[in-house]
Amino acid sequence: MSENITSAAAAEAKPPRKKRIFSAIQPSGEMTIGNYLGAIRNFSAMQDEFECIYATANLHTLTVRQDPKVFKANTEQLYAMLLACGVDRSKCLLFHQSLVPAHAELSWILSTYTQFGELSRMTQFKDKSARHADNINAGLFTYPVLMVADILLYQADMVPIGADQKQHLELTRDVAERFNGIYGNVFTVPDPYIPPIAARVMSLADPTKKMSKSDDNTRSFVLMTDQPSTIMKKFRSAVTDCEAVVCRGPEKAGINNLMDIYAAVTGKTDDQIVAEFEGKGYGDFKTAVGEAVVAMIEPIQQEYNALLKDRKYLNQCAMEDAEKAAAIAERTMQKVYKKIGLPRR
Ligand code: TRP
């Protein structure tokens, strides 16, 4: 009797299992402040609250032809950048997708539970095949299935997702429910996670477009690796309007964007920003935004550069976490193999 009471009390005292989050980012080159303020910054915030599994989605990147040396360097650099941005391996896992073979294995299996028609409807596939008309490979088409596998492999409860990936998460839910419908509860059906703070950063040259590193105009974006003097120059040349009053307005996309960035970086409210720049011109405001961004980026750059001096260490970290991830993934794979009638792994 008393034993029962103690174990019941112990069970009650035990904190509930943390929700698990999976997210991955493609190593497709440099990262902009838009990527940071819109997504990466949340990685370190989420790891405190949730059990986070993060990966570089390097297998996804193969759908566009890569130069091997550049690709390898980009992958290592993304890993270092994520650590520099506050991803803490004592609280989460951070590895390269390619180091855990189960991603590719589950992807194949789940491709047989995904309809051709579903994949044909993916807007990203349509966009990408239009942009890379010379290389519409099968991987570009089945890309969403690999993403489905990434997520389901770890039984993720939630996936932080931007608007561009929403359709892929819906597919993930559909495939999970379809599979569960046939075999019983195998996969956790993931929910989208909307982070409390995520800025949508627009181009500095055309503030009606999202900031993108593939823009021809290099002044339209700020990279996490840009020199402070370059950052200042880019903000000073940011497109605004001729009203010269720092406040929001429907015809003030440029100022709205700068206010978004300034707010995201400093934590100030719109009212505080308006008060701070009352009676001042856009020049002062742009300088202040530039300086705030430089102050945010400088410590990240220092850490990033220090980390990149030891690539062996970085690769060892990725391997260690991949091993831990593989152990979680293996449990899912065993279940899947058993359910669908493949010989035991
Ligand atoms: N496809 C995503 C992108 O390009 C990256 C990605 C791969 C991902 N697998 C994922 C994101 C799983 C979330 C969950 O942004």
Coordinates of C-alpha atoms and ligand atoms in Angstrom, one line a residue:
M1 CA 0.0 0.0 0.0
S2 CA 2.6 2.5 1.1
E3 CA 4.7 1.5 -1.8
N4 CA 1.9 2.3 -4.2
I5 CA 1.4 5.7 -2.7
T6 CA 5.1 6.5 -3.0
S7 CA 5.3 5.4 -6.7
A8 CA 2.1 7.3 -7.4
A9 CA 3.5 10.4 -5.8
A10 CA 6.8 9.9 -7.7
A11 CA 4.9 9.6 -11.0
E12 CA 3.0 12.7 -10.2
A13 CA 6.2 14.6 -9.3
K14 CA 7.8 13.6 -12.6
P15 CA 7.6 16.4 -15.0
P16 CA 5.6 15.6 -18.2
R17 CA 7.7 14.6 -21.2
K18 CA 8.8 17.7 -23.1
K19 CA 7.3 18.0 -26.6
R20 CA 9.8 17.2 -29.3
I21 CA 10.6 19.5 -32.1
F22 CA 12.4 18.7 -35.3
S23 CA 13.8 21.2 -37.7
A24 CA 16.3 21.3 -40.5
I25 CA 18.0 23.9 -42.7
Q26 CA 19.6 23.4 -46.0
P27 CA 23.3 24.2 -46.4
S28 CA 22.7 26.1 -49.6
G29 CA 25.2 29.0 -48.8
E30 CA 25.2 32.1 -46.7
M31 CA 22.6 33.0 -44.2
T32 CA 20.8 36.4 -44.2
I33 CA 19.6 38.4 -41.2
G34 CA 16.2 37.4 -42.5
N35 CA 16.9 33.7 -41.9
Y36 CA 18.3 34.6 -38.5
L37 CA 15.5 36.8 -37.3
G38 CA 12.8 34.7 -38.9
A39 CA 13.9 31.3 -37.8
I40 CA 17.4 30.5 -36.5
R41 CA 17.1 32.8 -33.6
N42 CA 14.3 30.7 -32.3
F43 CA 16.4 27.6 -32.3
S44 CA 18.1 28.5 -29.1
A45 CA 14.9 29.8 -27.5
M46 CA 13.1 26.5 -28.3
Q47 CA 15.8 24.2 -27.0
D48 CA 15.1 25.4 -23.4
E49 CA 11.4 24.6 -23.6
F50 CA 11.3 21.5 -25.9
E51 CA 13.4 18.5 -26.8
C52 CA 14.9 19.7 -30.0
I53 CA 16.4 17.7 -32.9
Y54 CA 18.1 19.9 -35.5
A55 CA 19.8 18.9 -38.7
T56 CA 21.4 20.3 -41.7
A57 CA 19.2 19.1 -44.6
N58 CA 22.2 18.3 -46.8
L59 CA 20.4 15.5 -48.7
H60 CA 17.7 18.0 -49.7
T61 CA 20.3 20.3 -51.1
L62 CA 21.4 17.7 -53.6
T63 CA 18.3 18.3 -55.7
V64 CA 20.2 21.3 -57.1
R65 CA 23.6 20.4 -58.5
Q66 CA 26.4 21.2 -56.1
D67 CA 30.1 21.7 -56.4
P68 CA 31.5 19.1 -54.0
K69 CA 34.0 21.3 -52.3
V70 CA 31.7 24.3 -51.9
F71 CA 28.9 22.0 -50.7
K72 CA 31.0 20.4 -48.0
A73 CA 32.2 23.8 -46.9
N74 CA 28.7 25.2 -46.8
T75 CA 27.5 22.2 -44.7
E76 CA 30.3 22.7 -42.2
Q77 CA 29.7 26.5 -42.1
L78 CA 26.0 26.1 -41.5
Y79 CA 26.8 23.8 -38.6
A80 CA 29.2 26.3 -37.1
M81 CA 26.7 29.2 -37.7
L82 CA 24.0 27.3 -35.9
L83 CA 26.3 26.8 -32.9
A84 CA 27.4 30.4 -33.1
C85 CA 23.7 31.5 -33.1
G86 CA 23.2 29.7 -29.7
V87 CA 22.3 26.2 -30.5
D88 CA 23.5 24.3 -27.4
R89 CA 24.4 20.6 -27.9
S90 CA 24.0 20.0 -24.2
K91 CA 20.3 20.7 -24.7
C92 CA 19.5 19.4 -28.1
L93 CA 20.9 17.4 -31.0
L94 CA 22.6 19.0 -34.0
F95 CA 23.8 16.8 -36.9
H96 CA 23.9 16.4 -40.7
Q97 CA 21.0 14.5 -42.2
S98 CA 23.3 12.5 -44.4
L99 CA 24.9 10.9 -41.3
V100 CA 21.7 9.1 -40.3
P101 CA 20.9 6.7 -43.1
A102 CA 17.4 6.1 -41.7
H103 CA 16.3 9.4 -43.3
A104 CA 16.9 8.0 -46.8
E105 CA 15.5 4.6 -45.8
L106 CA 12.3 5.9 -44.4
S107 CA 12.0 8.3 -47.3
W108 CA 11.9 5.4 -49.8
I109 CA 9.3 3.5 -47.8
L110 CA 7.1 6.5 -47.4
S111 CA 7.3 7.4 -51.0
T112 CA 5.2 4.3 -51.6
Y113 CA 2.5 5.8 -49.3
T114 CA 2.6 9.2 -51.1
Q115 CA 0.6 9.8 -54.3
F116 CA 2.1 11.1 -57.5
G117 CA -0.8 13.6 -57.6
E118 CA 0.0 14.9 -54.1
L119 CA 3.6 15.6 -55.1
S120 CA 2.5 17.2 -58.3
R121 CA 0.4 19.7 -56.4
M122 CA 3.4 21.0 -54.3
T123 CA 3.8 24.7 -55.2
Q124 CA 7.5 24.5 -54.3
F125 CA 8.1 21.7 -56.9
K126 CA 6.3 23.8 -59.5
D127 CA 8.4 26.9 -58.7
K128 CA 11.7 25.0 -58.5
S129 CA 11.1 23.0 -61.7
A130 CA 10.4 26.3 -63.5
R131 CA 13.6 27.9 -62.1
H132 CA 15.8 24.8 -62.7
A133 CA 14.3 23.8 -66.0
D134 CA 17.6 22.1 -67.1
N135 CA 17.6 19.8 -64.0
I136 CA 14.1 18.6 -63.1
N137 CA 15.4 15.5 -61.4
A138 CA 13.3 12.9 -59.6
G139 CA 14.7 14.1 -56.3
L140 CA 13.2 17.5 -56.8
F141 CA 9.8 15.8 -57.1
T142 CA 10.2 13.5 -54.1
Y143 CA 11.9 16.1 -52.0
P144 CA 8.8 16.5 -49.8
V145 CA 8.8 12.8 -49.0
L146 CA 12.3 13.1 -47.6
M147 CA 11.0 16.0 -45.4
V148 CA 8.1 13.8 -44.3
A149 CA 10.7 11.1 -43.3
D150 CA 12.9 13.6 -41.4
I151 CA 9.9 14.6 -39.3
L152 CA 8.2 11.2 -38.7
L153 CA 11.5 9.4 -38.0
Y154 CA 11.8 11.2 -34.7
Q155 CA 8.1 11.2 -33.8
A156 CA 8.3 15.0 -33.6
D157 CA 5.3 16.6 -31.9
M158 CA 5.9 20.0 -33.6
V159 CA 7.7 21.5 -36.5
P160 CA 8.5 25.2 -36.6
I161 CA 7.5 26.2 -40.1
G162 CA 7.5 29.2 -42.3
A163 CA 4.8 29.9 -44.9
D164 CA 6.9 28.3 -47.7
Q165 CA 7.0 24.9 -45.9
K166 CA 3.4 24.8 -44.8
Q167 CA 2.3 22.6 -47.6
H168 CA 5.1 20.1 -46.8
L169 CA 4.0 19.8 -43.2
E170 CA 0.4 19.2 -44.3
L171 CA 1.7 16.4 -46.5
T172 CA 3.6 15.0 -43.5
R173 CA 0.4 14.9 -41.5
D174 CA -1.5 13.3 -44.4
V175 CA 1.1 10.6 -44.9
A176 CA 1.4 9.9 -41.1
E177 CA -2.4 9.6 -40.8
R178 CA -2.6 7.4 -43.9
F179 CA 0.1 5.0 -42.5
N180 CA -1.4 5.0 -39.0
G181 CA -4.8 4.3 -40.6
I182 CA -3.4 1.1 -42.1
Y183 CA -1.0 -0.2 -39.4
G184 CA -2.1 1.4 -36.1
N185 CA -0.3 4.1 -34.2
V186 CA 3.2 4.2 -35.7
F187 CA 3.8 7.9 -36.3
T188 CA 3.2 11.0 -34.2
V189 CA 1.2 13.4 -36.3
P190 CA 3.1 16.7 -36.0
D191 CA 1.6 20.1 -35.5
P192 CA 3.0 23.3 -36.8
Y193 CA 4.8 25.4 -34.2
I194 CA 4.5 29.1 -34.6
P195 CA 7.3 30.7 -32.7
P196 CA 6.3 33.7 -30.5
I197 CA 8.7 36.0 -32.2
A198 CA 9.6 35.6 -35.9
A199 CA 10.3 38.7 -38.0
R200 CA 9.6 38.6 -41.7
V201 CA 12.4 40.6 -43.1
M202 CA 12.0 42.2 -46.5
S203 CA 14.5 43.2 -49.2
L204 CA 16.3 46.5 -48.5
A205 CA 16.1 47.4 -52.1
D206 CA 12.5 46.3 -52.8
P207 CA 10.7 46.1 -49.5
T208 CA 7.7 44.4 -51.1
K209 CA 9.8 41.3 -51.7
K210 CA 11.2 38.9 -49.0
M211 CA 14.9 39.4 -48.3
S212 CA 16.8 36.7 -50.3
K213 CA 20.5 35.9 -50.7
S214 CA 19.9 34.9 -54.3
D215 CA 18.8 38.5 -55.2
D216 CA 21.1 40.0 -57.9
N217 CA 21.3 43.2 -56.0
T218 CA 23.7 42.5 -53.1
R219 CA 22.5 45.7 -51.3
S220 CA 19.1 44.1 -50.9
F221 CA 20.2 41.6 -48.3
V222 CA 22.5 41.5 -45.2
L223 CA 24.5 38.4 -44.6
M224 CA 25.3 37.1 -41.2
T225 CA 28.9 37.2 -42.3
D226 CA 28.9 40.7 -43.8
Q227 CA 31.6 43.1 -42.5
P228 CA 30.2 45.9 -40.2
S229 CA 31.1 48.5 -42.7
T230 CA 29.2 46.6 -45.4
I231 CA 26.2 46.3 -43.2
M232 CA 26.2 50.0 -42.5
K233 CA 26.4 50.8 -46.2
K234 CA 23.6 48.5 -47.0
F235 CA 21.3 50.0 -44.4
R236 CA 22.2 53.5 -45.5
S237 CA 21.2 52.7 -49.0
A238 CA 17.9 51.0 -48.0
V239 CA 14.9 52.1 -50.0
T240 CA 12.4 54.3 -48.0
D241 CA 9.9 57.0 -49.0
C242 CA 9.9 60.8 -49.3
E243 CA 7.8 61.5 -46.2
A244 CA 10.8 61.5 -43.8
V245 CA 8.8 60.6 -40.7
V246 CA 9.7 57.4 -38.8
C247 CA 6.4 55.7 -38.4
R248 CA 4.4 52.9 -40.0
G249 CA 2.1 53.5 -43.0
P250 CA 0.5 51.6 -45.8
E251 CA 2.7 53.4 -48.4
K252 CA 5.8 53.0 -46.3
A253 CA 7.0 49.4 -46.9
G254 CA 10.7 50.4 -46.6
I255 CA 10.2 52.1 -43.2
N256 CA 7.9 49.3 -42.0
N257 CA 10.6 46.8 -42.8
L258 CA 13.3 48.8 -41.0
M259 CA 11.0 49.2 -38.0
D260 CA 10.4 45.4 -38.1
I261 CA 14.2 44.8 -38.1
Y262 CA 14.9 47.4 -35.4
A263 CA 12.1 46.0 -33.2
A264 CA 13.3 42.4 -33.7
V265 CA 16.9 43.3 -32.9
T266 CA 16.3 45.7 -30.0
G267 CA 13.0 44.4 -28.6
K268 CA 11.6 48.0 -28.7
T269 CA 8.0 48.6 -29.4
D270 CA 6.7 50.7 -32.3
D271 CA 5.8 53.5 -29.9
Q272 CA 9.3 53.6 -28.5
I273 CA 10.8 53.6 -31.9
V274 CA 8.6 56.5 -33.1
A275 CA 9.4 58.5 -29.9
E276 CA 13.1 57.8 -30.3
F277 CA 13.2 59.2 -33.8
E278 CA 10.7 62.0 -33.5
G279 CA 12.1 65.1 -35.3
K280 CA 14.9 63.1 -36.8
G281 CA 15.4 62.1 -40.4
Y282 CA 15.7 58.7 -42.1
G283 CA 19.5 59.0 -42.1
D284 CA 19.6 58.8 -38.3
F285 CA 17.1 56.0 -38.3
K286 CA 19.0 53.9 -40.9
T287 CA 22.2 54.4 -39.0
A288 CA 20.6 53.2 -35.8
V289 CA 19.2 50.1 -37.4
G290 CA 22.6 49.4 -39.0
E291 CA 24.3 49.8 -35.7
A292 CA 21.8 47.6 -33.9
V293 CA 22.3 44.8 -36.4
V294 CA 26.1 45.1 -36.3
A295 CA 25.9 44.9 -32.5
M296 CA 23.8 41.8 -32.7
I297 CA 25.9 40.1 -35.4
E298 CA 29.4 40.9 -34.1
P299 CA 29.5 38.4 -31.2
I300 CA 28.0 35.7 -33.5
Q301 CA 30.7 36.3 -36.1
Q302 CA 33.4 36.0 -33.5
E303 CA 32.1 32.7 -32.3
Y304 CA 31.5 31.5 -35.9
N305 CA 35.1 32.3 -36.9
A306 CA 36.5 30.7 -33.9
L307 CA 34.5 27.5 -34.5
L308 CA 35.5 27.3 -38.1
K309 CA 39.2 27.1 -37.1
D310 CA 38.6 23.6 -35.9
R311 CA 36.6 21.7 -38.6
K312 CA 37.7 18.4 -37.1
Y313 CA 35.9 19.3 -33.9
L314 CA 32.8 20.4 -35.7
N315 CA 32.7 17.1 -37.6
Q316 CA 33.2 15.1 -34.5
C317 CA 30.2 17.0 -32.8
A318 CA 28.0 16.2 -35.8
M319 CA 29.0 12.5 -35.7
E320 CA 28.3 12.3 -32.0
D321 CA 24.9 13.8 -32.3
A322 CA 24.1 11.7 -35.4
E323 CA 24.8 8.6 -33.4
K324 CA 22.3 9.7 -30.7
A325 CA 19.8 10.7 -33.4
A326 CA 20.2 7.3 -35.1
A327 CA 19.3 5.5 -31.9
I328 CA 16.0 7.4 -31.8
A329 CA 15.4 6.8 -35.5
E330 CA 16.1 3.1 -35.2
R331 CA 13.2 2.6 -32.9
T332 CA 10.9 4.1 -35.5
M333 CA 12.5 2.0 -38.3
Q334 CA 12.1 -1.2 -36.3
K335 CA 8.4 -0.5 -35.8
V336 CA 7.9 0.4 -39.5
Y337 CA 9.8 -2.7 -40.7
K338 CA 7.7 -5.0 -38.4
K339 CA 4.4 -3.4 -39.4
I340 CA 4.9 -3.6 -43.1
G341 CA 6.4 -7.1 -43.1
L342 CA 10.0 -6.5 -43.9
P343 CA 12.6 -8.9 -42.3
R344 CA 13.8 -7.7 -39.0
R345 CA 16.6 -5.1 -39.1
Ligands
TRP1 N1 12.9 21.8 -46.8 C1 13.3 22.7 -45.7 C2 13.7 24.0 -46.3 O1 14.3 24.1 -47.4 C3 14.4 22.1 -44.9 C4 13.9 20.8 -44.2 C5 14.3 19.6 -44.5 C6 13.0 20.8 -43.1 N2 13.7 18.7 -43.7 C7 12.9 19.4 -42.8 C8 12.3 21.7 -42.3 C9 12.1 18.9 -41.8 C10 11.5 21.3 -41.3 C11 11.4 19.9 -41.0 O2 13.6 25.0 -45.6

